[in-house]
Amino acid sequence: MNFDRKAVRSALKGWLAAILVITGCAVVSAPAGAASFQPLEIVTKNGVQVFSVEMATTEEEKQTGLMYRKELADGKGMLFDFNPEQEISMWMKNTYVSLDMIFIGANGRILRIAENTEPLSTRIISSKGPARAVLEVVAGTAQKYGIRPGDRVGHPLFGSK
Protein backbone atom coordinates (compact mmCIF):
# COMPACT_ATOMS: atom_id res chain seq x y z
CA MET A 1 0.00 0.00 0.00
CA ASN A 2 1.48 3.34 -1.02
CA PHE A 3 0.57 6.60 0.72
CA ASP A 4 1.26 9.97 -0.78
CA ARG A 5 2.66 11.66 2.34
CA LYS A 6 2.17 15.15 0.92
CA ALA A 7 -1.49 14.45 0.16
CA VAL A 8 -2.10 12.96 3.64
CA ARG A 9 -0.33 15.88 5.33
CA SER A 10 -2.25 18.39 3.23
CA ALA A 11 -5.57 16.70 4.07
CA LEU A 12 -4.73 16.64 7.80
CA LYS A 13 -3.76 20.32 7.71
CA GLY A 14 -7.05 21.12 6.00
CA TRP A 15 -9.08 19.20 8.60
CA LEU A 16 -7.13 20.78 11.46
CA ALA A 17 -7.67 24.24 9.99
CA ALA A 18 -11.41 23.54 9.61
CA ILE A 19 -11.64 22.35 13.22
CA LEU A 20 -9.80 25.44 14.48
CA VAL A 21 -12.01 27.76 12.45
CA ILE A 22 -15.20 26.05 13.68
CA THR A 23 -14.00 26.02 17.28
CA GLY A 24 -12.82 29.62 17.06
CA CYS A 25 -16.14 30.76 15.66
CA ALA A 26 -18.02 28.95 18.43
CA VAL A 27 -15.93 30.71 21.07
CA VAL A 28 -16.29 34.13 19.45
CA SER A 29 -20.02 33.90 18.76
CA ALA A 30 -21.13 32.39 22.07
CA PRO A 31 -18.80 33.21 24.94
CA ALA A 32 -19.66 31.70 28.30
CA GLY A 33 -22.02 33.93 30.26
CA ALA A 34 -22.65 36.26 27.33
CA ALA A 35 -25.10 38.98 28.26
CA SER A 36 -28.28 39.42 26.30
CA PHE A 37 -29.45 42.96 25.67
CA GLN A 38 -33.06 44.09 25.93
CA PRO A 39 -34.68 47.38 24.96
CA LEU A 40 -35.86 49.71 27.73
CA GLU A 41 -37.70 53.00 27.27
CA ILE A 42 -37.94 56.00 29.56
CA VAL A 43 -40.77 58.42 28.86
CA THR A 44 -39.68 61.94 29.81
CA LYS A 45 -41.12 65.41 29.22
CA ASN A 46 -38.61 65.66 26.34
CA GLY A 47 -39.81 62.45 24.66
CA VAL A 48 -39.00 58.76 24.77
CA GLN A 49 -35.39 57.68 25.35
CA VAL A 50 -34.50 54.12 24.32
CA PHE A 51 -31.68 52.14 25.96
CA SER A 52 -30.20 48.72 25.36
CA VAL A 53 -29.74 47.05 28.75
CA GLU A 54 -28.08 43.93 30.10
CA MET A 55 -30.13 42.15 32.74
CA ALA A 56 -28.71 41.40 36.19
CA THR A 57 -31.09 38.90 37.75
CA THR A 58 -28.96 36.29 39.53
CA GLU A 59 -27.18 37.08 42.80
CA GLU A 60 -23.81 36.77 41.06
CA GLU A 61 -24.84 39.16 38.26
CA LYS A 62 -26.20 41.67 40.79
CA GLN A 63 -23.05 41.51 42.92
CA THR A 64 -20.74 41.98 39.91
CA GLY A 65 -22.83 44.49 37.97
CA LEU A 66 -20.64 46.79 35.88
CA MET A 67 -17.49 46.19 37.95
CA TYR A 68 -14.14 46.11 36.14
CA ARG A 69 -15.47 47.65 32.94
CA LYS A 70 -13.43 50.51 31.54
CA GLU A 71 -16.24 52.09 29.49
CA LEU A 72 -20.00 52.16 29.02
CA ALA A 73 -21.43 53.51 25.79
CA ASP A 74 -24.19 56.11 25.68
CA GLY A 75 -27.53 54.33 25.28
CA LYS A 76 -26.30 51.16 27.03
CA GLY A 77 -26.85 50.13 30.63
CA MET A 78 -27.56 47.40 33.13
CA LEU A 79 -30.95 46.74 34.73
CA PHE A 80 -30.87 45.07 38.16
CA ASP A 81 -34.01 43.15 39.18
CA PHE A 82 -34.52 43.17 42.97
CA ASN A 83 -37.97 41.55 43.04
CA PRO A 84 -39.78 41.90 45.41
CA GLU A 85 -39.74 45.65 45.90
CA GLN A 86 -37.32 46.58 48.73
CA GLU A 87 -34.88 49.16 50.04
CA ILE A 88 -31.83 48.85 47.74
CA SER A 89 -28.22 49.69 48.59
CA MET A 90 -25.56 49.94 45.88
CA TRP A 91 -21.90 50.98 45.76
CA MET A 92 -19.18 51.65 43.20
CA LYS A 93 -16.49 49.27 44.49
CA ASN A 94 -14.33 48.06 41.56
CA THR A 95 -16.43 50.15 39.15
CA TYR A 96 -14.21 52.38 37.00
CA VAL A 97 -16.94 54.25 35.12
CA SER A 98 -18.97 57.01 36.79
CA LEU A 99 -22.66 56.13 36.60
CA ASP A 100 -26.15 57.49 37.03
CA MET A 101 -28.14 55.03 39.17
CA ILE A 102 -31.86 55.21 38.46
CA PHE A 103 -34.03 53.57 41.15
CA ILE A 104 -37.37 52.33 39.80
CA GLY A 105 -40.54 51.25 41.63
CA ALA A 106 -42.56 48.12 40.83
CA ASN A 107 -45.02 50.34 38.91
CA GLY A 108 -42.24 51.42 36.52
CA ARG A 109 -41.95 54.97 37.90
CA ILE A 110 -38.54 56.45 38.67
CA LEU A 111 -38.22 57.03 42.42
CA ARG A 112 -34.74 58.51 42.71
CA ILE A 113 -31.63 59.21 40.63
CA ALA A 114 -28.10 59.16 42.06
CA GLU A 115 -26.19 61.14 39.43
CA ASN A 116 -22.45 61.10 38.65
CA THR A 117 -21.48 58.43 41.19
CA GLU A 118 -17.86 58.30 42.30
CA PRO A 119 -15.84 55.49 40.67
CA LEU A 120 -14.27 52.93 43.03
CA SER A 121 -16.12 54.33 46.06
CA THR A 122 -17.47 52.07 48.82
CA ARG A 123 -19.95 54.77 49.90
CA ILE A 124 -23.46 53.28 50.07
CA ILE A 125 -25.98 54.67 47.58
CA SER A 126 -29.54 53.99 48.75
CA SER A 127 -32.85 53.90 46.94
CA LYS A 128 -34.27 55.81 49.97
CA GLY A 129 -37.46 53.78 49.79
CA PRO A 130 -38.82 50.56 48.31
CA ALA A 131 -37.69 49.95 44.71
CA ARG A 132 -38.03 47.01 42.33
CA ALA A 133 -35.03 47.73 40.10
CA VAL A 134 -31.98 49.88 39.43
CA LEU A 135 -30.91 51.04 35.99
CA GLU A 136 -27.23 51.94 35.71
CA VAL A 137 -26.21 54.14 32.79
CA VAL A 138 -23.14 56.26 32.08
CA ALA A 139 -22.89 59.40 34.22
CA GLY A 140 -24.59 62.44 32.74
CA THR A 141 -27.35 60.46 31.02
CA ALA A 142 -30.14 61.72 33.31
CA GLN A 143 -29.06 65.34 32.76
CA LYS A 144 -28.55 64.86 29.01
CA TYR A 145 -32.02 63.40 28.39
CA GLY A 146 -33.95 65.22 31.11
CA ILE A 147 -34.72 62.03 33.05
CA ARG A 148 -36.43 62.85 36.36
CA PRO A 149 -38.15 61.11 39.28
CA GLY A 150 -41.72 60.31 38.28
CA ASP A 151 -40.80 59.47 34.67
CA ARG A 152 -42.14 56.13 33.42
CA VAL A 153 -39.89 53.20 32.47
CA GLY A 154 -41.16 50.79 29.82
CA HIS A 155 -39.80 47.25 30.17
CA PRO A 156 -41.35 43.77 30.73
CA LEU A 157 -40.03 43.85 34.32
CA PHE A 158 -42.70 46.47 35.04
CA GLY A 159 -45.49 44.83 33.06
CA SER A 160 -44.98 46.99 29.99
CA LYS A 161 -43.09 46.90 26.72
CSV table of N, CA and C in Angstrom, one decimal, residues 54 66-74 76-77 95-99 137-138:
chain,number,residue,atom,x,y,z
A,54,GLU,N,-28.4,45.3,29.7
A,54,GLU,CA,-28.1,43.9,30.1
A,54,GLU,C,-28.9,43.7,31.4
A,66,LEU,N,-21.5,46.2,36.9
A,66,LEU,CA,-20.6,46.8,35.9
A,66,LEU,C,-19.2,46.9,36.4
A,67,MET,N,-18.9,46.2,37.4
A,67,MET,CA,-17.5,46.2,38.0
A,67,MET,C,-16.5,45.8,36.9
A,68,TYR,N,-15.3,46.4,37.0
A,68,TYR,CA,-14.1,46.1,36.1
A,68,TYR,C,-14.3,46.6,34.7
A,69,ARG,N,-15.4,47.2,34.3
A,69,ARG,CA,-15.5,47.7,32.9
A,69,ARG,C,-14.8,49.0,32.8
A,70,LYS,N,-14.2,49.3,31.7
A,70,LYS,CA,-13.4,50.5,31.5
A,70,LYS,C,-14.3,51.6,30.8
A,71,GLU,N,-15.4,51.1,30.2
A,71,GLU,CA,-16.2,52.1,29.5
A,71,GLU,C,-17.7,51.6,29.4
A,72,LEU,N,-18.6,52.5,29.2
A,72,LEU,CA,-20.0,52.2,29.0
A,72,LEU,C,-20.5,53.2,28.0
A,73,ALA,N,-21.0,52.7,26.9
A,73,ALA,CA,-21.4,53.5,25.8
A,73,ALA,C,-22.8,54.2,26.1
A,74,ASP,N,-22.9,55.4,25.6
A,74,ASP,CA,-24.2,56.1,25.7
A,74,ASP,C,-25.3,55.2,25.1
A,76,LYS,N,-26.4,52.5,26.5
A,76,LYS,CA,-26.3,51.2,27.0
A,76,LYS,C,-26.4,51.3,28.5
A,77,GLY,N,-26.7,50.1,29.2
A,77,GLY,CA,-26.9,50.1,30.6
A,77,GLY,C,-27.1,48.7,31.2
A,95,THR,N,-15.7,49.6,40.3
A,95,THR,CA,-16.4,50.2,39.1
A,95,THR,C,-15.7,51.4,38.7
A,96,TYR,N,-15.1,51.3,37.5
A,96,TYR,CA,-14.2,52.4,37.0
A,96,TYR,C,-14.9,53.5,36.3
A,97,VAL,N,-16.2,53.3,35.9
A,97,VAL,CA,-16.9,54.3,35.1
A,97,VAL,C,-17.9,55.0,36.0
A,98,SER,N,-18.0,56.3,36.0
A,98,SER,CA,-19.0,57.0,36.8
A,98,SER,C,-20.3,56.7,36.2
A,99,LEU,N,-21.3,56.5,37.0
A,99,LEU,CA,-22.7,56.1,36.6
A,99,LEU,C,-23.7,57.1,37.1
A,137,VAL,N,-26.6,53.6,34.1
A,137,VAL,CA,-26.2,54.1,32.8
A,137,VAL,C,-25.0,55.1,33.0
A,138,VAL,N,-24.3,55.4,32.0
A,138,VAL,CA,-23.1,56.3,32.1
A,138,VAL,C,-23.5,57.6,32.7
